[in-house]
Amino acid sequence: MVEMTGFFQGARFAWREVDRYMVLDRVNTKKSDSGDSTRPLRMLSYITAAMVSIFIAWFTGYIRVDGTLDTDGWFLLASGREIVHNGIPFENPWSLDPGQGIIVQQWLHDVWLYGWYSLAGYTGVATSVVVPLAIAAIAYYFLIERLTRGCRHQGITWLLYAVGFFHMFTYISIRPTLWSAGCLFVTLNILFAWREDGNVRALWLLPAVTLLQVNLQAAMWPLCLASCLSFLLPEIGELHIKTLKTDMVAWYTYRIPLLRACLLMCIASLFNPYGFGGAIYTVLSMGAASYGNVISEMRPFISGPDDSYGIVCTMVCIVIPIAIAIIKGKVPNTGMLAFWIAAVVMGILKIRCFWIAWTVSFVVCAYLCGIGRSGIGRKEEDSAIRLMPVLFIGVMLATSVLNASKAACSSDGTTASGWSVFDQETEPIVDALKGTDARIFSSDDTLMNYFEWEDIKVSYDMRPEIWAKAIAGERTHDDYKRYVDVVNAKSFKTLNDGYWDVAIIRKDEQRLFEKEVRGSEKIVSTSRYCLYRLK
């Protein structure tokens, strides 16, 4: 314990020495005759931040090796087309079994994507991510800049920004996640404008953010509400036992504007085509996607003790904010602390939520770096230095556009890139199935999304929640569970029960299928799949 105490004391001393140079003190310091003595250290911070930022921007194309196109895109485009031509669907238009209900939680995003498709085809769809990416990137930069405004040099700001936004690159796709990220960062900006700057009027923007988000991705609007609710918590030392009644009145009075905004957010969430059903989409969809642990993004972020990437990323989210807090002897405000803990827990439990854990962790780092210095102005830098964050965002967006365009036009036939090639390869199977009411089994469930785009009726797809009883109603046959059972069993023997009419099997599974499913008739064979008629 003595050794650990000595370590932390030494760390605090080292931090104070760096802080003396990197942070503008309230007392003006005199320059030596030879010039600014902090110049070498300041330039080192600029060079380090520049190298990290350029590396991250350059690395974007390698993180998204398949470009921005995603297999979910087929369903998103099909939904957008349906809404544009026929209005909001309340009965599943792609279901083989009539009468099933549906909630298209991202309907506005789907219309957005279909608009891009109408203008520029698949290339337009791929490059459409630039808009939500820009919104998320700029909102995150403003958030980090706001929290580090007390730091003397801007290099610290955009070093934290570049590293903090780094993990978002794995989410650069045509799915609506980037919209939700932008909404979260805007919400946090608003909360800190109220909490740190006393801007009560900014809270009126929160219901507008909710209104936008519930129509772009209804499942994620509670995330912004959770961040707001965390800021309702009392600060450490704000409530005292002896003066509890007086302190409670003061606490309540100060937070009335935020509490009012939270209530308005809940009301705003009802303003979607599905009303209350859309507002509670998160509750209705719980559990369905986790069945059988087939969907990778629903698994824990750390897959096992040998998952070094997951362990390192998780440790970064936890250790770095704690280390800065210990070194500086400071803690975040209660609201930020509570939301950070919740974000890390969400990120560890589900891969799809790890972007929340990563970005919020570096928001905490920025808060700790600038804590207590909100009244200190930042030293004016050269124009080139001030423009570097803008340059970084520009390079990042340009890289994303080029990578997206390349993926859309690629000759690679994977479902995530080269969609035009995939159209040609799948055409024989589509022609064989169109106009039939066959119950289709596919060992590759991404094909079901494509069939929806081709107006072929299906009985399940990659969104199990919309086929579960909570949303689809009692008429659902829950074929997704049948599909998962086959996948987890690693056997096709259950296809002999006569439930399915046809089966689409990957080429690498063809031999096993023909061995286990006797009497099946091969109808179509392509370079990827074989279509069989089952007896």
PDB file of C-alpha atoms in Angstrom, residues 295-477:
ATOM      1  CA  ILE A 295     -26.167 -12.456 -34.371  1.00  0.00           C
ATOM      2  CA  SER A 296     -22.576 -11.424 -33.665  1.00  0.00           C
ATOM      3  CA  GLU A 297     -23.312  -7.829 -32.644  1.00  0.00           C
ATOM      4  CA  MET A 298     -25.517  -9.070 -29.805  1.00  0.00           C
ATOM      5  CA  ARG A 299     -22.656 -11.001 -28.213  1.00  0.00           C
ATOM      6  CA  PRO A 300     -20.430  -9.645 -25.413  1.00  0.00           C
ATOM      7  CA  PHE A 301     -17.600  -7.428 -26.632  1.00  0.00           C
ATOM      8  CA  ILE A 302     -14.989  -9.690 -25.040  1.00  0.00           C
ATOM      9  CA  SER A 303     -15.498 -13.097 -26.622  1.00  0.00           C
ATOM     10  CA  GLY A 304     -13.156 -14.924 -24.244  1.00  0.00           C
ATOM     11  CA  PRO A 305      -9.919 -14.760 -22.230  1.00  0.00           C
ATOM     12  CA  ASP A 306      -7.876 -14.942 -25.448  1.00  0.00           C
ATOM     13  CA  ASP A 307      -9.641 -11.961 -27.060  1.00  0.00           C
ATOM     14  CA  SER A 308      -6.757  -9.511 -26.717  1.00  0.00           C
ATOM     15  CA  TYR A 309      -8.423  -6.815 -28.844  1.00  0.00           C
ATOM     16  CA  GLY A 310     -11.587  -6.796 -26.741  1.00  0.00           C
ATOM     17  CA  ILE A 311      -9.650  -6.838 -23.483  1.00  0.00           C
ATOM     18  CA  VAL A 312      -7.311  -4.008 -24.511  1.00  0.00           C
ATOM     19  CA  CYS A 313     -10.154  -1.784 -25.771  1.00  0.00           C
ATOM     20  CA  THR A 314     -12.144  -2.388 -22.597  1.00  0.00           C
ATOM     21  CA  MET A 315      -9.140  -1.613 -20.410  1.00  0.00           C
ATOM     22  CA  VAL A 316      -8.572   1.625 -22.326  1.00  0.00           C
ATOM     23  CA  CYS A 317     -12.159   2.699 -21.600  1.00  0.00           C
ATOM     24  CA  ILE A 318     -11.752   1.963 -17.902  1.00  0.00           C
ATOM     25  CA  VAL A 319      -8.113   2.579 -17.001  1.00  0.00           C
ATOM     26  CA  ILE A 320      -7.350   5.857 -18.804  1.00  0.00           C
ATOM     27  CA  PRO A 321     -10.208   7.911 -17.249  1.00  0.00           C
ATOM     28  CA  ILE A 322      -9.453   6.434 -13.814  1.00  0.00           C
ATOM     29  CA  ALA A 323      -5.735   7.144 -14.191  1.00  0.00           C
ATOM     30  CA  ILE A 324      -6.347  10.780 -15.144  1.00  0.00           C
ATOM     31  CA  ALA A 325      -8.775  11.158 -12.231  1.00  0.00           C
ATOM     32  CA  ILE A 326      -6.228   9.734  -9.760  1.00  0.00           C
ATOM     33  CA  ILE A 327      -3.349  11.796 -11.117  1.00  0.00           C
ATOM     34  CA  LYS A 328      -5.327  15.030 -11.019  1.00  0.00           C
ATOM     35  CA  GLY A 329      -7.122  14.190  -7.794  1.00  0.00           C
ATOM     36  CA  LYS A 330     -10.447  15.052  -9.427  1.00  0.00           C
ATOM     37  CA  VAL A 331     -13.646  13.194 -10.261  1.00  0.00           C
ATOM     38  CA  PRO A 332     -16.276  13.944 -12.928  1.00  0.00           C
ATOM     39  CA  ASN A 333     -19.630  15.310 -11.893  1.00  0.00           C
ATOM     40  CA  THR A 334     -22.065  12.663 -10.715  1.00  0.00           C
ATOM     41  CA  GLY A 335     -24.108  12.709 -13.919  1.00  0.00           C
ATOM     42  CA  MET A 336     -21.092  12.200 -16.173  1.00  0.00           C
ATOM     43  CA  LEU A 337     -19.744   9.499 -13.876  1.00  0.00           C
ATOM     44  CA  ALA A 338     -23.039   7.589 -13.812  1.00  0.00           C
ATOM     45  CA  PHE A 339     -23.479   7.774 -17.581  1.00  0.00           C
ATOM     46  CA  TRP A 340     -19.881   6.669 -18.155  1.00  0.00           C
ATOM     47  CA  ILE A 341     -20.345   3.597 -15.941  1.00  0.00           C
ATOM     48  CA  ALA A 342     -23.597   2.728 -17.729  1.00  0.00           C
ATOM     49  CA  ALA A 343     -21.936   3.209 -21.137  1.00  0.00           C
ATOM     50  CA  VAL A 344     -19.021   0.922 -20.271  1.00  0.00           C
ATOM     51  CA  VAL A 345     -21.385  -1.764 -18.990  1.00  0.00           C
ATOM     52  CA  MET A 346     -23.474  -1.555 -22.184  1.00  0.00           C
ATOM     53  CA  GLY A 347     -20.348  -1.750 -24.320  1.00  0.00           C
ATOM     54  CA  ILE A 348     -19.031  -4.814 -22.533  1.00  0.00           C
ATOM     55  CA  LEU A 349     -22.368  -6.641 -22.719  1.00  0.00           C
ATOM     56  CA  LYS A 350     -23.082  -5.986 -26.424  1.00  0.00           C
ATOM     57  CA  ILE A 351     -20.689  -5.436 -29.323  1.00  0.00           C
ATOM     58  CA  ARG A 352     -23.186  -3.103 -30.970  1.00  0.00           C
ATOM     59  CA  CYS A 353     -22.961  -0.725 -27.995  1.00  0.00           C
ATOM     60  CA  PHE A 354     -19.196  -0.507 -27.618  1.00  0.00           C
ATOM     61  CA  TRP A 355     -18.986   2.734 -29.582  1.00  0.00           C
ATOM     62  CA  ILE A 356     -20.915   4.310 -26.719  1.00  0.00           C
ATOM     63  CA  ALA A 357     -18.410   3.059 -24.145  1.00  0.00           C
ATOM     64  CA  TRP A 358     -15.386   4.216 -26.163  1.00  0.00           C
ATOM     65  CA  THR A 359     -16.576   7.703 -27.100  1.00  0.00           C
ATOM     66  CA  VAL A 360     -18.049   8.485 -23.678  1.00  0.00           C
ATOM     67  CA  SER A 361     -14.828   7.346 -21.971  1.00  0.00           C
ATOM     68  CA  PHE A 362     -12.854   9.981 -23.853  1.00  0.00           C
ATOM     69  CA  VAL A 363     -15.515  12.557 -23.078  1.00  0.00           C
ATOM     70  CA  VAL A 364     -14.759  11.814 -19.428  1.00  0.00           C
ATOM     71  CA  CYS A 365     -11.036  12.223 -20.154  1.00  0.00           C
ATOM     72  CA  ALA A 366     -11.701  15.600 -21.766  1.00  0.00           C
ATOM     73  CA  TYR A 367     -13.857  16.655 -18.826  1.00  0.00           C
ATOM     74  CA  LEU A 368     -11.103  15.745 -16.364  1.00  0.00           C
ATOM     75  CA  CYS A 369      -8.453  17.588 -18.387  1.00  0.00           C
ATOM     76  CA  GLY A 370     -10.494  20.792 -18.429  1.00  0.00           C
ATOM     77  CA  ILE A 371     -12.150  20.533 -15.025  1.00  0.00           C
ATOM     78  CA  GLY A 372     -12.121  23.718 -12.965  1.00  0.00           C
ATOM     79  CA  ARG A 373     -10.792  25.850 -15.807  1.00  0.00           C
ATOM     80  CA  SER A 374     -13.970  26.860 -17.611  1.00  0.00           C
ATOM     81  CA  GLY A 375     -13.204  30.512 -17.050  1.00  0.00           C
ATOM     82  CA  ILE A 376      -9.710  30.416 -18.525  1.00  0.00           C
ATOM     83  CA  GLY A 377      -9.314  31.488 -22.116  1.00  0.00           C
ATOM     84  CA  ARG A 378      -7.241  29.485 -24.549  1.00  0.00           C
ATOM     85  CA  LYS A 379      -4.136  31.074 -25.991  1.00  0.00           C
ATOM     86  CA  GLU A 380      -4.587  32.125 -29.596  1.00  0.00           C
ATOM     87  CA  GLU A 381      -2.787  29.780 -31.939  1.00  0.00           C
ATOM     88  CA  ASP A 382      -1.598  30.222 -35.474  1.00  0.00           C
ATOM     89  CA  SER A 383      -4.278  29.870 -38.142  1.00  0.00           C
ATOM     90  CA  ALA A 384      -2.730  26.645 -39.399  1.00  0.00           C
ATOM     91  CA  ILE A 385      -2.932  25.087 -35.945  1.00  0.00           C
ATOM     92  CA  ARG A 386      -6.568  26.121 -35.477  1.00  0.00           C
ATOM     93  CA  LEU A 387      -7.476  24.638 -38.856  1.00  0.00           C
ATOM     94  CA  MET A 388      -5.907  21.236 -38.159  1.00  0.00           C
ATOM     95  CA  PRO A 389      -9.087  19.729 -36.612  1.00  0.00           C
ATOM     96  CA  VAL A 390     -11.044  20.891 -39.656  1.00  0.00           C
ATOM     97  CA  LEU A 391      -8.392  19.331 -41.890  1.00  0.00           C
ATOM     98  CA  PHE A 392      -8.620  16.067 -39.973  1.00  0.00           C
ATOM     99  CA  ILE A 393     -12.408  15.915 -40.303  1.00  0.00           C
ATOM    100  CA  GLY A 394     -12.100  16.715 -44.001  1.00  0.00           C
ATOM    101  CA  VAL A 395      -9.523  13.979 -44.596  1.00  0.00           C
ATOM    102  CA  MET A 396     -11.647  11.507 -42.652  1.00  0.00           C
ATOM    103  CA  LEU A 397     -14.781  12.287 -44.647  1.00  0.00           C
ATOM    104  CA  ALA A 398     -12.915  12.256 -47.966  1.00  0.00           C
ATOM    105  CA  THR A 399     -11.390   8.885 -47.123  1.00  0.00           C
ATOM    106  CA  SER A 400     -14.820   7.525 -46.234  1.00  0.00           C
ATOM    107  CA  VAL A 401     -16.335   8.784 -49.500  1.00  0.00           C
ATOM    108  CA  LEU A 402     -13.566   7.276 -51.618  1.00  0.00           C
ATOM    109  CA  ASN A 403     -13.720   3.995 -49.741  1.00  0.00           C
ATOM    110  CA  ALA A 404     -17.512   3.865 -50.023  1.00  0.00           C
ATOM    111  CA  SER A 405     -17.486   4.632 -53.739  1.00  0.00           C
ATOM    112  CA  LYS A 406     -14.813   2.031 -54.367  1.00  0.00           C
ATOM    113  CA  ALA A 407     -16.791  -0.577 -52.435  1.00  0.00           C
ATOM    114  CA  ALA A 408     -19.972   0.181 -54.353  1.00  0.00           C
ATOM    115  CA  CYS A 409     -18.225  -0.314 -57.690  1.00  0.00           C
ATOM    116  CA  SER A 410     -15.985  -3.188 -56.619  1.00  0.00           C
ATOM    117  CA  SER A 411     -15.927  -6.398 -58.606  1.00  0.00           C
ATOM    118  CA  ASP A 412     -15.769  -8.318 -55.349  1.00  0.00           C
ATOM    119  CA  GLY A 413     -18.939 -10.376 -55.008  1.00  0.00           C
ATOM    120  CA  THR A 414     -19.399 -10.259 -51.240  1.00  0.00           C
ATOM    121  CA  THR A 415     -22.758  -9.080 -49.976  1.00  0.00           C
ATOM    122  CA  ALA A 416     -21.148  -6.095 -48.269  1.00  0.00           C
ATOM    123  CA  SER A 417     -19.468  -4.781 -51.415  1.00  0.00           C
ATOM    124  CA  GLY A 418     -19.976  -5.213 -55.099  1.00  0.00           C
ATOM    125  CA  TRP A 419     -23.771  -5.182 -54.922  1.00  0.00           C
ATOM    126  CA  SER A 420     -24.071  -4.889 -58.666  1.00  0.00           C
ATOM    127  CA  VAL A 421     -22.105  -8.118 -59.100  1.00  0.00           C
ATOM    128  CA  PHE A 422     -24.238  -9.763 -56.448  1.00  0.00           C
ATOM    129  CA  ASP A 423     -27.362  -8.779 -58.396  1.00  0.00           C
ATOM    130  CA  GLN A 424     -26.085 -10.664 -61.428  1.00  0.00           C
ATOM    131  CA  GLU A 425     -24.979 -13.739 -59.486  1.00  0.00           C
ATOM    132  CA  THR A 426     -28.264 -14.070 -57.601  1.00  0.00           C
ATOM    133  CA  GLU A 427     -30.524 -13.383 -60.577  1.00  0.00           C
ATOM    134  CA  PRO A 428     -31.151 -17.099 -61.437  1.00  0.00           C
ATOM    135  CA  ILE A 429     -32.337 -17.813 -57.883  1.00  0.00           C
ATOM    136  CA  VAL A 430     -34.538 -14.715 -57.848  1.00  0.00           C
ATOM    137  CA  ASP A 431     -36.127 -15.691 -61.180  1.00  0.00           C
ATOM    138  CA  ALA A 432     -36.875 -19.190 -59.853  1.00  0.00           C
ATOM    139  CA  LEU A 433     -38.563 -17.890 -56.691  1.00  0.00           C
ATOM    140  CA  LYS A 434     -40.505 -14.884 -57.954  1.00  0.00           C
ATOM    141  CA  GLY A 435     -44.243 -15.389 -58.134  1.00  0.00           C
ATOM    142  CA  THR A 436     -44.177 -18.403 -55.806  1.00  0.00           C
ATOM    143  CA  ASP A 437     -45.392 -18.705 -52.223  1.00  0.00           C
ATOM    144  CA  ALA A 438     -42.617 -21.052 -51.214  1.00  0.00           C
ATOM    145  CA  ARG A 439     -41.443 -21.125 -47.602  1.00  0.00           C
ATOM    146  CA  ILE A 440     -37.747 -20.466 -48.017  1.00  0.00           C
ATOM    147  CA  PHE A 441     -34.930 -21.715 -45.822  1.00  0.00           C
ATOM    148  CA  SER A 442     -31.523 -20.151 -46.407  1.00  0.00           C
ATOM    149  CA  SER A 443     -28.343 -21.129 -44.616  1.00  0.00           C
ATOM    150  CA  ASP A 444     -27.195 -17.576 -45.376  1.00  0.00           C
ATOM    151  CA  ASP A 445     -29.797 -15.382 -43.700  1.00  0.00           C
ATOM    152  CA  THR A 446     -28.513 -12.254 -45.454  1.00  0.00           C
ATOM    153  CA  LEU A 447     -30.242 -13.549 -48.581  1.00  0.00           C
ATOM    154  CA  MET A 448     -33.597 -12.943 -46.904  1.00  0.00           C
ATOM    155  CA  ASN A 449     -32.840  -9.215 -46.843  1.00  0.00           C
ATOM    156  CA  TYR A 450     -32.063  -9.359 -50.543  1.00  0.00           C
ATOM    157  CA  PHE A 451     -35.302 -11.209 -51.295  1.00  0.00           C
ATOM    158  CA  GLU A 452     -37.247  -8.439 -49.552  1.00  0.00           C
ATOM    159  CA  TRP A 453     -35.575  -5.970 -51.897  1.00  0.00           C
ATOM    160  CA  GLU A 454     -36.602  -8.203 -54.821  1.00  0.00           C
ATOM    161  CA  ASP A 455     -40.245  -8.395 -53.606  1.00  0.00           C
ATOM    162  CA  ILE A 456     -40.052 -12.079 -52.718  1.00  0.00           C
ATOM    163  CA  LYS A 457     -42.053 -13.102 -49.649  1.00  0.00           C
ATOM    164  CA  VAL A 458     -40.032 -14.484 -46.730  1.00  0.00           C
ATOM    165  CA  SER A 459     -40.812 -15.798 -43.262  1.00  0.00           C
ATOM    166  CA  TYR A 460     -37.753 -14.459 -41.403  1.00  0.00           C
ATOM    167  CA  ASP A 461     -34.763 -12.189 -41.902  1.00  0.00           C
ATOM    168  CA  MET A 462     -31.898 -10.655 -39.923  1.00  0.00           C
ATOM    169  CA  ARG A 463     -34.226  -8.579 -37.709  1.00  0.00           C
ATOM    170  CA  PRO A 464     -35.759 -11.276 -35.498  1.00  0.00           C
ATOM    171  CA  GLU A 465     -37.504  -8.698 -33.308  1.00  0.00           C
ATOM    172  CA  ILE A 466     -39.962  -7.721 -36.060  1.00  0.00           C
ATOM    173  CA  TRP A 467     -40.924 -11.406 -36.480  1.00  0.00           C
ATOM    174  CA  ALA A 468     -41.405 -12.055 -32.759  1.00  0.00           C
ATOM    175  CA  LYS A 469     -44.869 -11.979 -31.171  1.00  0.00           C
ATOM    176  CA  ALA A 470     -44.262  -8.690 -29.339  1.00  0.00           C
ATOM    177  CA  ILE A 471     -44.283  -6.853 -32.681  1.00  0.00           C
ATOM    178  CA  ALA A 472     -45.573  -9.307 -35.303  1.00  0.00           C
ATOM    179  CA  GLY A 473     -48.507 -10.525 -33.216  1.00  0.00           C
ATOM    180  CA  GLU A 474     -49.947 -13.994 -32.744  1.00  0.00           C
ATOM    181  CA  ARG A 475     -49.936 -14.894 -36.445  1.00  0.00           C
ATOM    182  CA  THR A 476     -46.178 -15.251 -36.602  1.00  0.00           C
ATOM    183  CA  HIS A 477     -44.682 -18.710 -37.129  1.00  0.00           C
TER     184      HIS A 477
END
